[in-house]
Amino acid sequence: MDTPLELFIFIDALGWRIAQHHHFLEDLMPYRQPVTMQFGYSCTALPTILSGKKPVDHGHLSFFYLDPANSPFKAFRFLKHVLKPASLWDRGRVRHQLSKIFRAAYGYTGYFQLYAVPFDRLPYFDYCEKKNIFGPEGLAPVPNLFDLLLRSGLQFHITDWQLPEAQNFALAGDAAARKDMNFIFLYTASLDAHLHNHVGDDKAIQQKLDFFDFNIRKLIQVAKSHHPRCHVTVISDHGMTPLRGVFDAKAQIAATPLLFGKDYTACYDATMARFWFHRPGAEEKIRQAMAKAPGHWLNDDEKCRYGIDFPDHKYGDAIHLLDPGWQIAPSDMGVKPLNGMHGYTPDDELSNASLLSDTPFDDCPVQEVADLFTLMKKRIQDMRLDALEHITL
């Protein structure tokens, strides 16, 4: 009896518009559709896809959230006096190396970056992705894909996001060559970084897609030579929207008489500004300061619909979201704007993710990225039933 194999390939930032415009894998995967993204960033969408749950359930929205009592960055209250000059320590490469040292010192296994958060403001925040979200209990207490596969008893392989993509493709090929392999989940992140810089360059995008086209076809050839019943599905988390303009939210708030940490606290992501209000009058002044921003304040209905209505307001008492294409710069994510960004309203057409497959999926309708977990779960359950039907008593 041949063992069926489900091969899921996750290409971060493979938006529907790009997949269609470049006719990506159309000959191999005729069953395809756009998928509504999860409000937030990759750090929001990935946990949603890996669990099928909304942020309010799995706890991940943005990397930094307000929690000074439990902040792992308390030492920066003193280090801020040592880490000078700012012109050196605020450089991206220097911050990256400092992040690696901090991650190792605290034993974090998840994706960790200090980004451009000012050192004197870090002690107000905690960080959400301390654990490897792809690994066992990576989203505990919410079960993730790894936990589901482990309980299923099936043979599976989930790639290591920390390894080079070429190596992960090779390891996925080795796994696919195993006769007993049932499920492979291959995650890739390089397209996201590529599109942040080259979102408007069709030639550069095509060159990057050619890399995936070649490696995916090679992987499929290996998989189907060992598993005649092999189904292949490509999924993503969001698209990419070209830069339209920049808004300096930090300068607008700094122009008020309010004191950070006393009257309010704020975290400036690339496309949204999140605020916590500590004293009477602070909210009114901040809303006035943000009045010229090209965007809007999320209302309660939107927060509920996006699954970010946290009862404790850990990610903000109020969130101002910019219009598609606009970026906050400088922000706590970076000093300069990028050519492309995501993290806008899920209604933005350019934000749509992709679902491409060689197999119909009308038995498990997919509308938003959380449904991609349901699709994977359905395929896992189908394989378990298939295995039971072929047991010889």
mmCIF file of C-alpha atoms in Angstrom:
data_model
loop_
_atom_site.group_PDB
_atom_site.id
_atom_site.type_symbol
_atom_site.label_atom_id
_atom_site.label_comp_id
_atom_site.label_asym_id
_atom_site.label_seq_id
_atom_site.Cartn_x
_atom_site.Cartn_y
_atom_site.Cartn_z
ATOM 1 C CA MET A 1 0.000 0.000 0.000
ATOM 2 C CA ASP A 2 1.371 3.418 -0.943
ATOM 3 C CA THR A 3 1.323 6.065 1.763
ATOM 4 C CA PRO A 4 -0.553 9.290 0.899
ATOM 5 C CA LEU A 5 1.356 12.531 1.377
ATOM 6 C CA GLU A 6 0.041 16.041 2.010
ATOM 7 C CA LEU A 7 2.582 18.720 1.097
ATOM 8 C CA PHE A 8 1.825 22.263 2.306
ATOM 9 C CA ILE A 9 4.206 25.005 1.183
ATOM 10 C CA PHE A 10 3.896 28.356 2.956
ATOM 11 C CA ILE A 11 5.284 31.312 0.999
ATOM 12 C CA ASP A 12 5.168 34.372 3.236
ATOM 13 C CA ALA A 13 3.749 37.439 1.421
ATOM 14 C CA LEU A 14 2.646 35.601 -1.730
ATOM 15 C CA GLY A 15 -0.297 37.902 -2.314
ATOM 16 C CA TRP A 16 -3.154 36.921 -4.606
ATOM 17 C CA ARG A 17 -2.490 39.831 -6.982
ATOM 18 C CA ILE A 18 1.148 38.765 -7.437
ATOM 19 C CA ALA A 19 0.337 35.064 -7.792
ATOM 20 C CA GLN A 20 -2.194 35.807 -10.522
ATOM 21 C CA HIS A 21 -0.231 38.516 -12.308
ATOM 22 C CA HIS A 22 2.809 36.246 -12.613
ATOM 23 C CA HIS A 23 0.751 33.099 -13.350
ATOM 24 C CA PHE A 24 2.586 31.385 -10.515
ATOM 25 C CA LEU A 25 2.356 27.573 -10.807
ATOM 26 C CA GLU A 26 -0.898 27.832 -12.767
ATOM 27 C CA ASP A 27 -0.203 24.625 -14.715
ATOM 28 C CA LEU A 28 0.348 22.602 -11.537
ATOM 29 C CA MET A 29 -2.238 24.219 -9.290
ATOM 30 C CA PRO A 30 -5.475 25.052 -11.115
ATOM 31 C CA TYR A 31 -7.520 25.265 -7.919
ATOM 32 C CA ARG A 32 -6.767 28.741 -6.599
ATOM 33 C CA GLN A 33 -8.415 31.654 -4.845
ATOM 34 C CA PRO A 34 -7.705 34.776 -2.792
ATOM 35 C CA VAL A 35 -7.858 34.528 0.999
ATOM 36 C CA THR A 36 -8.663 37.401 3.361
ATOM 37 C CA MET A 37 -5.694 38.191 5.578
ATOM 38 C CA GLN A 38 -5.705 38.366 9.373
ATOM 39 C CA PHE A 39 -5.517 41.934 10.672
ATOM 40 C CA GLY A 40 -1.968 42.572 11.817
ATOM 41 C CA TYR A 41 1.403 41.436 10.565
ATOM 42 C CA SER A 42 3.127 38.113 9.927
ATOM 43 C CA CYS A 43 3.580 37.793 13.684
ATOM 44 C CA THR A 44 -0.239 37.832 13.869
ATOM 45 C CA ALA A 45 -1.087 35.797 10.784
ATOM 46 C CA LEU A 46 1.347 32.948 11.406
ATOM 47 C CA PRO A 47 -0.092 32.025 14.829
ATOM 48 C CA THR A 48 -3.578 32.307 13.316
ATOM 49 C CA ILE A 49 -2.726 29.933 10.463
ATOM 50 C CA LEU A 50 -0.884 27.540 12.775
ATOM 51 C CA SER A 51 -3.805 27.327 15.220
ATOM 52 C CA GLY A 52 -6.987 28.384 13.433
ATOM 53 C CA LYS A 53 -7.586 30.843 16.277
ATOM 54 C CA LYS A 54 -7.907 34.612 16.377
ATOM 55 C CA PRO A 55 -5.329 36.846 18.114
ATOM 56 C CA VAL A 56 -7.585 37.284 21.153
ATOM 57 C CA ASP A 57 -7.292 33.506 21.639
ATOM 58 C CA HIS A 58 -3.651 32.792 20.712
ATOM 59 C CA GLY A 59 -2.378 36.054 22.207
ATOM 60 C CA HIS A 60 -0.256 37.393 19.325
ATOM 61 C CA LEU A 61 -0.954 40.723 17.611
ATOM 62 C CA SER A 62 2.192 42.827 17.470
ATOM 63 C CA PHE A 63 5.580 41.905 18.924
ATOM 64 C CA PHE A 64 5.495 44.456 21.762
ATOM 65 C CA TYR A 65 2.726 44.888 24.310
ATOM 66 C CA LEU A 66 2.376 46.929 27.494
ATOM 67 C CA ASP A 67 3.538 45.114 30.637
ATOM 68 C CA PRO A 68 6.214 47.038 32.580
ATOM 69 C CA ALA A 69 5.902 44.745 35.607
ATOM 70 C CA ASN A 70 6.987 41.685 33.624
ATOM 71 C CA SER A 71 9.145 43.347 31.001
ATOM 72 C CA PRO A 72 12.327 41.406 30.138
ATOM 73 C CA PHE A 73 13.855 44.733 29.123
ATOM 74 C CA LYS A 74 14.134 46.297 32.596
ATOM 75 C CA ALA A 75 17.931 46.359 32.350
ATOM 76 C CA PHE A 76 17.641 48.923 29.576
ATOM 77 C CA ARG A 77 16.712 51.513 32.202
ATOM 78 C CA PHE A 78 20.438 51.463 32.977
ATOM 79 C CA LEU A 79 21.851 50.263 29.665
ATOM 80 C CA LYS A 80 20.375 53.290 27.908
ATOM 81 C CA HIS A 81 23.142 55.333 29.560
ATOM 82 C CA VAL A 82 25.815 52.945 28.265
ATOM 83 C CA LEU A 83 24.563 52.205 24.759
ATOM 84 C CA LYS A 84 25.766 55.450 23.245
ATOM 85 C CA PRO A 85 26.078 57.160 20.863
ATOM 86 C CA ALA A 86 22.591 56.594 19.490
ATOM 87 C CA SER A 87 23.924 57.017 15.949
ATOM 88 C CA LEU A 88 25.796 53.722 16.436
ATOM 89 C CA TRP A 89 23.337 51.688 18.499
ATOM 90 C CA ASP A 90 20.340 52.623 16.383
ATOM 91 C CA ARG A 91 21.869 51.128 13.250
ATOM 92 C CA GLY A 92 19.930 48.154 11.912
ATOM 93 C CA ARG A 93 22.888 45.765 11.869
ATOM 94 C CA VAL A 94 23.947 46.717 15.383
ATOM 95 C CA ARG A 95 20.395 46.260 16.672
ATOM 96 C CA HIS A 96 20.245 42.890 14.927
ATOM 97 C CA GLN A 97 23.394 41.662 16.668
ATOM 98 C CA LEU A 98 22.200 43.002 20.020
ATOM 99 C CA SER A 99 18.910 41.153 19.482
ATOM 100 C CA LYS A 100 20.794 37.888 18.881
ATOM 101 C CA ILE A 101 22.730 38.341 22.125
ATOM 102 C CA PHE A 102 19.559 39.142 24.086
ATOM 103 C CA ARG A 103 17.682 36.187 22.553
ATOM 104 C CA ALA A 104 20.456 33.766 23.473
ATOM 105 C CA ALA A 105 20.805 35.164 26.995
ATOM 106 C CA TYR A 106 17.095 34.690 27.713
ATOM 107 C CA GLY A 107 16.786 31.365 25.910
ATOM 108 C CA TYR A 108 14.101 32.544 23.522
ATOM 109 C CA THR A 109 13.390 30.121 20.671
ATOM 110 C CA GLY A 110 10.991 32.288 18.676
ATOM 111 C CA TYR A 111 11.653 35.087 16.228
ATOM 112 C CA PHE A 112 13.101 37.960 18.252
ATOM 113 C CA GLN A 113 14.114 41.478 17.234
ATOM 114 C CA LEU A 114 14.459 44.723 19.160
ATOM 115 C CA TYR A 115 13.831 46.628 15.936
ATOM 116 C CA ALA A 116 14.027 50.398 16.490
ATOM 117 C CA VAL A 117 12.198 50.697 19.809
ATOM 118 C CA PRO A 118 14.068 53.376 21.808
ATOM 119 C CA PHE A 119 16.112 51.824 24.610
ATOM 120 C CA ASP A 120 14.512 54.044 27.249
ATOM 121 C CA ARG A 121 11.037 52.837 26.185
ATOM 122 C CA LEU A 122 11.748 49.107 26.032
ATOM 123 C CA PRO A 123 11.217 48.605 29.821
ATOM 124 C CA TYR A 124 7.529 49.443 29.393
ATOM 125 C CA PHE A 125 6.970 46.462 27.115
ATOM 126 C CA ASP A 126 6.986 42.692 27.004
ATOM 127 C CA TYR A 127 7.518 40.601 23.855
ATOM 128 C CA CYS A 128 5.007 38.049 22.595
ATOM 129 C CA GLU A 129 7.006 35.608 20.435
ATOM 130 C CA LYS A 130 9.447 34.124 22.937
ATOM 131 C CA LYS A 131 8.760 30.534 21.869
ATOM 132 C CA ASN A 132 9.111 28.845 18.494
ATOM 133 C CA ILE A 133 5.518 29.029 17.277
ATOM 134 C CA PHE A 134 6.131 26.173 14.814
ATOM 135 C CA GLY A 135 7.338 23.771 17.511
ATOM 136 C CA PRO A 136 5.657 21.715 20.239
ATOM 137 C CA GLU A 137 3.426 23.834 22.494
ATOM 138 C CA GLY A 138 4.621 26.887 20.581
ATOM 139 C CA LEU A 139 1.295 28.650 21.190
ATOM 140 C CA ALA A 140 0.376 26.978 24.480
ATOM 141 C CA PRO A 141 -2.179 26.728 25.897
ATOM 142 C CA VAL A 142 -3.612 26.905 22.360
ATOM 143 C CA PRO A 143 -2.590 23.795 20.356
ATOM 144 C CA ASN A 144 -0.764 24.465 17.098
ATOM 145 C CA LEU A 145 -0.126 22.458 13.915
ATOM 146 C CA PHE A 146 2.797 20.593 15.478
ATOM 147 C CA ASP A 147 0.659 19.537 18.444
ATOM 148 C CA LEU A 148 -2.126 18.388 16.110
ATOM 149 C CA LEU A 149 0.244 16.304 14.000
ATOM 150 C CA LEU A 150 1.891 14.822 17.073
ATOM 151 C CA ARG A 151 -1.473 13.679 18.409
ATOM 152 C CA SER A 152 -2.480 12.285 15.022
ATOM 153 C CA GLY A 153 0.195 9.604 15.065
ATOM 154 C CA LEU A 154 1.118 10.430 11.464
ATOM 155 C CA GLN A 155 4.684 10.806 10.234
ATOM 156 C CA PHE A 156 5.349 14.491 9.606
ATOM 157 C CA HIS A 157 8.057 17.027 8.894
ATOM 158 C CA ILE A 158 7.906 20.750 9.714
ATOM 159 C CA THR A 159 10.844 22.774 8.456
ATOM 160 C CA ASP A 160 13.027 24.896 10.734
ATOM 161 C CA TRP A 161 12.400 28.574 9.982
ATOM 162 C CA GLN A 162 15.919 29.424 11.176
ATOM 163 C CA LEU A 163 17.625 27.410 8.413
ATOM 164 C CA PRO A 164 18.388 28.756 4.909
ATOM 165 C CA GLU A 165 15.542 28.157 2.475
ATOM 166 C CA ALA A 166 17.653 26.089 0.088
ATOM 167 C CA GLN A 167 18.474 23.768 2.982
ATOM 168 C CA ASN A 168 14.825 23.558 4.013
ATOM 169 C CA PHE A 169 13.823 22.601 0.471
ATOM 170 C CA ALA A 170 16.498 19.893 0.521
ATOM 171 C CA LEU A 171 15.340 18.586 3.905
ATOM 172 C CA ALA A 172 11.735 18.597 2.713
ATOM 173 C CA GLY A 173 12.883 16.546 -0.274
ATOM 174 C CA ASP A 174 14.569 14.052 2.045
ATOM 175 C CA ALA A 175 11.357 13.803 4.066
ATOM 176 C CA ALA A 176 9.258 13.353 0.923
ATOM 177 C CA ALA A 177 11.495 10.458 -0.142
ATOM 178 C CA ARG A 178 10.487 8.537 2.972
ATOM 179 C CA LYS A 179 7.848 5.958 2.132
ATOM 180 C CA ASP A 180 6.167 6.395 5.522
ATOM 181 C CA MET A 181 5.926 10.208 5.392
ATOM 182 C CA ASN A 182 2.369 11.601 5.626
ATOM 183 C CA PHE A 183 2.569 15.370 6.026
ATOM 184 C CA ILE A 184 5.160 18.034 5.193
ATOM 185 C CA PHE A 185 4.881 21.713 6.114
ATOM 186 C CA LEU A 186 7.523 23.896 4.455
ATOM 187 C CA TYR A 187 7.716 27.540 5.555
ATOM 188 C CA THR A 188 9.607 30.173 3.551
ATOM 189 C CA ALA A 189 10.089 33.839 4.451
ATOM 190 C CA SER A 190 12.411 35.325 1.816
ATOM 191 C CA LEU A 191 9.687 36.575 -0.541
ATOM 192 C CA ASP A 192 8.386 38.862 2.207
ATOM 193 C CA ALA A 193 11.753 40.599 2.592
ATOM 194 C CA HIS A 194 12.152 40.731 -1.191
ATOM 195 C CA LEU A 195 8.779 42.393 -1.716
ATOM 196 C CA HIS A 196 9.376 44.957 1.022
ATOM 197 C CA ASN A 197 12.152 46.260 -1.247
ATOM 198 C CA HIS A 198 10.969 45.334 -4.761
ATOM 199 C CA VAL A 199 7.166 45.387 -4.652
ATOM 200 C CA GLY A 200 6.949 47.574 -7.769
ATOM 201 C CA ASP A 201 9.584 45.738 -9.823
ATOM 202 C CA ASP A 202 7.956 42.977 -11.891
ATOM 203 C CA LYS A 203 11.296 41.685 -13.166
ATOM 204 C CA ALA A 204 12.756 41.361 -9.670
ATOM 205 C CA ILE A 205 9.578 39.691 -8.430
ATOM 206 C CA GLN A 206 9.598 37.210 -11.305
ATOM 207 C CA GLN A 207 13.222 36.304 -10.600
ATOM 208 C CA LYS A 208 12.316 35.517 -7.008
ATOM 209 C CA LEU A 209 9.239 33.540 -8.017
ATOM 210 C CA ASP A 210 11.419 31.556 -10.435
ATOM 211 C CA PHE A 211 13.440 30.376 -7.434
ATOM 212 C CA PHE A 212 10.286 29.047 -5.805
ATOM 213 C CA ASP A 213 8.969 27.622 -9.064
ATOM 214 C CA PHE A 214 12.157 25.615 -9.624
ATOM 215 C CA ASN A 215 12.425 24.313 -6.073
ATOM 216 C CA ILE A 216 8.735 23.505 -5.711
ATOM 217 C CA ARG A 217 8.667 21.553 -8.973
ATOM 218 C CA LYS A 218 11.769 19.662 -7.917
ATOM 219 C CA LEU A 219 10.214 18.861 -4.540
ATOM 220 C CA ILE A 220 6.941 17.737 -6.130
ATOM 221 C CA GLN A 221 8.833 15.427 -8.482
ATOM 222 C CA VAL A 222 10.527 13.730 -5.530
ATOM 223 C CA ALA A 223 7.297 13.568 -3.531
ATOM 224 C CA LYS A 224 5.194 12.044 -6.308
ATOM 225 C CA SER A 225 7.865 9.517 -7.244
ATOM 226 C CA HIS A 226 7.571 8.056 -3.733
ATOM 227 C CA HIS A 227 3.917 8.875 -3.047
ATOM 228 C CA PRO A 228 1.570 8.422 -6.030
ATOM 229 C CA ARG A 229 -1.193 9.842 -3.842
ATOM 230 C CA CYS A 230 0.440 13.197 -3.165
ATOM 231 C CA HIS A 231 -1.506 16.433 -2.816
ATOM 232 C CA VAL A 232 0.308 19.779 -2.982
ATOM 233 C CA THR A 233 -0.996 23.086 -1.628
ATOM 234 C CA VAL A 234 0.660 26.513 -1.527
ATOM 235 C CA ILE A 235 -0.586 28.997 1.062
ATOM 236 C CA SER A 236 0.358 32.474 2.251
ATOM 237 C CA ASP A 237 -0.528 34.980 4.939
ATOM 238 C CA HIS A 238 -0.872 38.347 3.203
ATOM 239 C CA GLY A 239 0.069 40.435 0.189
ATOM 240 C CA MET A 240 2.139 43.605 -0.150
ATOM 241 C CA THR A 241 1.020 47.207 -0.708
ATOM 242 C CA PRO A 242 3.326 49.776 -2.378
ATOM 243 C CA LEU A 243 4.334 52.898 -0.468
ATOM 244 C CA ARG A 244 2.035 55.898 -1.032
ATOM 245 C CA GLY A 245 3.158 58.260 1.682
ATOM 246 C CA VAL A 246 4.690 58.725 5.126
ATOM 247 C CA PHE A 247 3.241 60.094 8.355
ATOM 248 C CA ASP A 248 5.468 61.052 11.307
ATOM 249 C CA ALA A 249 3.203 60.065 14.195
ATOM 250 C CA LYS A 250 6.043 60.289 16.707
ATOM 251 C CA ALA A 251 6.612 63.955 15.930
ATOM 252 C CA GLN A 252 2.913 64.743 16.220
ATOM 253 C CA ILE A 253 2.685 63.174 19.675
ATOM 254 C CA ALA A 254 6.011 64.649 20.813
ATOM 255 C CA ALA A 255 4.616 68.111 20.053
ATOM 256 C CA THR A 256 1.992 67.686 22.788
ATOM 257 C CA PRO A 257 2.747 68.440 26.465
ATOM 258 C CA LEU A 258 2.151 64.777 27.341
ATOM 259 C CA LEU A 259 4.878 62.684 28.970
ATOM 260 C CA PHE A 260 5.586 59.159 27.742
ATOM 261 C CA GLY A 261 5.142 56.616 30.534
ATOM 262 C CA LYS A 262 3.304 59.112 32.728
ATOM 263 C CA ASP A 263 0.387 60.418 30.708
ATOM 264 C CA TYR A 264 0.424 57.747 28.018
ATOM 265 C CA THR A 265 2.422 54.930 26.470
ATOM 266 C CA ALA A 266 2.663 54.280 22.745
ATOM 267 C CA CYS A 267 4.055 51.749 20.318
ATOM 268 C CA TYR A 268 4.478 52.824 16.720
ATOM 269 C CA ASP A 269 4.242 49.907 14.321
ATOM 270 C CA ALA A 270 4.770 50.411 10.591
ATOM 271 C CA THR A 271 1.083 50.911 9.771
ATOM 272 C CA MET A 272 -0.589 51.542 13.105
ATOM 273 C CA ALA A 273 -0.025 53.539 16.264
ATOM 274 C CA ARG A 274 -1.136 51.893 19.500
ATOM 275 C CA PHE A 275 -1.801 53.980 22.613
ATOM 276 C CA TRP A 276 -2.460 53.419 26.303
ATOM 277 C CA PHE A 277 -3.870 56.332 28.316
ATOM 278 C CA HIS A 278 -2.845 56.769 31.960
ATOM 279 C CA ARG A 279 -4.133 60.200 32.963
ATOM 280 C CA PRO A 280 -7.304 62.205 32.286
ATOM 281 C CA GLY A 281 -7.079 64.329 29.173
ATOM 282 C CA ALA A 282 -4.334 62.279 27.534
ATOM 283 C CA GLU A 283 -6.644 60.510 25.118
ATOM 284 C CA GLU A 284 -8.220 63.732 23.897
ATOM 285 C CA LYS A 285 -4.831 65.356 23.232
ATOM 286 C CA ILE A 286 -3.521 62.296 21.392
ATOM 287 C CA ARG A 287 -6.601 62.022 19.227
ATOM 288 C CA GLN A 288 -6.231 65.702 18.338
ATOM 289 C CA ALA A 289 -2.554 65.192 17.505
ATOM 290 C CA MET A 290 -3.423 62.302 15.184
ATOM 291 C CA ALA A 291 -6.262 64.175 13.467
ATOM 292 C CA LYS A 292 -4.240 64.787 10.292
ATOM 293 C CA ALA A 293 -3.096 61.181 9.967
ATOM 294 C CA PRO A 294 -4.332 59.435 6.788
ATOM 295 C CA GLY A 295 -6.285 56.696 8.515
ATOM 296 C CA HIS A 296 -8.822 56.059 11.250
ATOM 297 C CA TRP A 297 -9.244 54.832 14.805
ATOM 298 C CA LEU A 298 -10.438 51.243 15.005
ATOM 299 C CA ASN A 299 -13.896 51.003 16.541
ATOM 300 C CA ASP A 300 -15.151 48.216 18.792
ATOM 301 C CA ASP A 301 -16.930 46.444 15.940
ATOM 302 C CA GLU A 302 -13.716 46.289 13.904
ATOM 303 C CA LYS A 303 -11.713 44.995 16.855
ATOM 304 C CA CYS A 304 -14.290 42.274 17.416
ATOM 305 C CA ARG A 305 -14.415 41.363 13.713
ATOM 306 C CA TYR A 306 -10.626 41.149 13.504
ATOM 307 C CA GLY A 307 -10.395 39.142 16.715
ATOM 308 C CA ILE A 308 -8.228 41.716 18.500
ATOM 309 C CA ASP A 309 -10.684 42.801 21.207
ATOM 310 C CA PHE A 310 -8.381 41.905 24.097
ATOM 311 C CA PRO A 311 -10.221 42.409 27.421
ATOM 312 C CA ASP A 312 -7.051 43.657 29.126
ATOM 313 C CA HIS A 313 -6.164 46.036 26.257
ATOM 314 C CA LYS A 314 -2.629 44.614 26.307
ATOM 315 C CA TYR A 315 -2.054 45.776 22.729
ATOM 316 C CA GLY A 316 -3.562 49.218 23.195
ATOM 317 C CA ASP A 317 -6.494 51.146 24.595
ATOM 318 C CA ALA A 318 -6.831 52.689 21.150
ATOM 319 C CA ILE A 319 -5.336 51.816 17.764
ATOM 320 C CA HIS A 320 -4.965 54.214 14.856
ATOM 321 C CA LEU A 321 -4.622 52.375 11.530
ATOM 322 C CA LEU A 322 -3.215 54.153 8.481
ATOM 323 C CA ASP A 323 -4.803 53.926 5.048
ATOM 324 C CA PRO A 324 -3.328 51.344 2.632
ATOM 325 C CA GLY A 325 0.063 52.453 1.309
ATOM 326 C CA TRP A 326 0.825 54.891 4.127
ATOM 327 C CA GLN A 327 3.544 54.148 6.660
ATOM 328 C CA ILE A 328 4.588 55.575 10.001
ATOM 329 C CA ALA A 329 8.201 56.709 9.698
ATOM 330 C CA PRO A 330 10.220 56.829 11.750
ATOM 331 C CA SER A 331 8.512 54.034 13.661
ATOM 332 C CA ASP A 332 9.483 51.537 16.342
ATOM 333 C CA MET A 333 10.022 49.043 13.520
ATOM 334 C CA GLY A 334 12.459 51.138 11.502
ATOM 335 C CA VAL A 335 13.740 54.621 10.826
ATOM 336 C CA LYS A 336 12.856 54.746 7.127
ATOM 337 C CA PRO A 337 9.763 53.594 5.216
ATOM 338 C CA LEU A 338 9.970 50.524 2.983
ATOM 339 C CA ASN A 339 8.915 50.342 -0.651
ATOM 340 C CA GLY A 340 6.173 47.903 0.297
ATOM 341 C CA MET A 341 4.306 47.086 3.494
ATOM 342 C CA HIS A 342 1.450 44.987 4.827
ATOM 343 C CA GLY A 343 -0.602 45.299 7.983
ATOM 344 C CA TYR A 344 -3.480 47.395 6.657
ATOM 345 C CA THR A 345 -7.197 46.704 6.680
ATOM 346 C CA PRO A 346 -8.011 43.157 5.522
ATOM 347 C CA ASP A 347 -10.394 44.809 3.040
ATOM 348 C CA ASP A 348 -7.405 46.124 1.072
ATOM 349 C CA GLU A 349 -7.338 44.102 -2.162
ATOM 350 C CA LEU A 350 -3.529 44.082 -2.251
ATOM 351 C CA SER A 351 -3.497 42.489 1.202
ATOM 352 C CA ASN A 352 -5.209 39.278 0.072
ATOM 353 C CA ALA A 353 -3.281 36.070 0.670
ATOM 354 C CA SER A 354 -3.263 33.095 -1.721
ATOM 355 C CA LEU A 355 -4.438 29.503 -1.741
ATOM 356 C CA LEU A 356 -3.164 27.389 -4.657
ATOM 357 C CA SER A 357 -3.632 23.641 -4.938
ATOM 358 C CA ASP A 358 -3.553 20.681 -7.305
ATOM 359 C CA THR A 359 -6.567 19.299 -5.440
ATOM 360 C CA PRO A 360 -10.079 20.740 -5.045
ATOM 361 C CA PHE A 361 -10.787 22.090 -1.568
ATOM 362 C CA ASP A 362 -14.529 22.670 -1.872
ATOM 363 C CA ASP A 363 -14.984 20.064 0.878
ATOM 364 C CA CYS A 364 -13.427 22.619 3.241
ATOM 365 C CA PRO A 365 -14.295 26.193 2.189
ATOM 366 C CA VAL A 366 -11.607 28.794 2.865
ATOM 367 C CA GLN A 367 -12.442 32.484 3.257
ATOM 368 C CA GLU A 368 -9.807 33.867 5.623
ATOM 369 C CA VAL A 369 -6.343 32.698 6.646
ATOM 370 C CA ALA A 370 -7.621 31.083 9.866
ATOM 371 C CA ASP A 371 -9.464 28.624 7.610
ATOM 372 C CA LEU A 372 -6.129 27.388 6.245
ATOM 373 C CA PHE A 373 -5.586 25.589 9.545
ATOM 374 C CA THR A 374 -9.015 23.996 9.179
ATOM 375 C CA LEU A 375 -8.012 22.832 5.693
ATOM 376 C CA MET A 376 -4.787 21.271 7.000
ATOM 377 C CA LYS A 377 -6.690 19.678 9.869
ATOM 378 C CA LYS A 378 -9.216 18.211 7.409
ATOM 379 C CA ARG A 379 -6.427 16.702 5.318
ATOM 380 C CA ILE A 380 -4.818 15.216 8.428
ATOM 381 C CA GLN A 381 -8.123 13.692 9.537
ATOM 382 C CA ASP A 382 -8.684 12.269 6.039
ATOM 383 C CA MET A 383 -5.279 10.576 6.134
ATOM 384 C CA ARG A 384 -6.002 9.045 9.519
ATOM 385 C CA LEU A 385 -9.264 7.610 8.192
ATOM 386 C CA ASP A 386 -7.448 6.327 5.116
ATOM 387 C CA ALA A 387 -4.890 4.573 7.312
ATOM 388 C CA LEU A 388 -7.622 2.940 9.411
ATOM 389 C CA GLU A 389 -9.403 1.673 6.302
ATOM 390 C CA HIS A 390 -6.244 -0.093 5.151
ATOM 391 C CA ILE A 391 -5.484 -1.841 8.446
ATOM 392 C CA THR A 392 -5.481 -5.604 7.974
ATOM 393 C CA LEU A 393 -7.162 -7.415 10.856
#
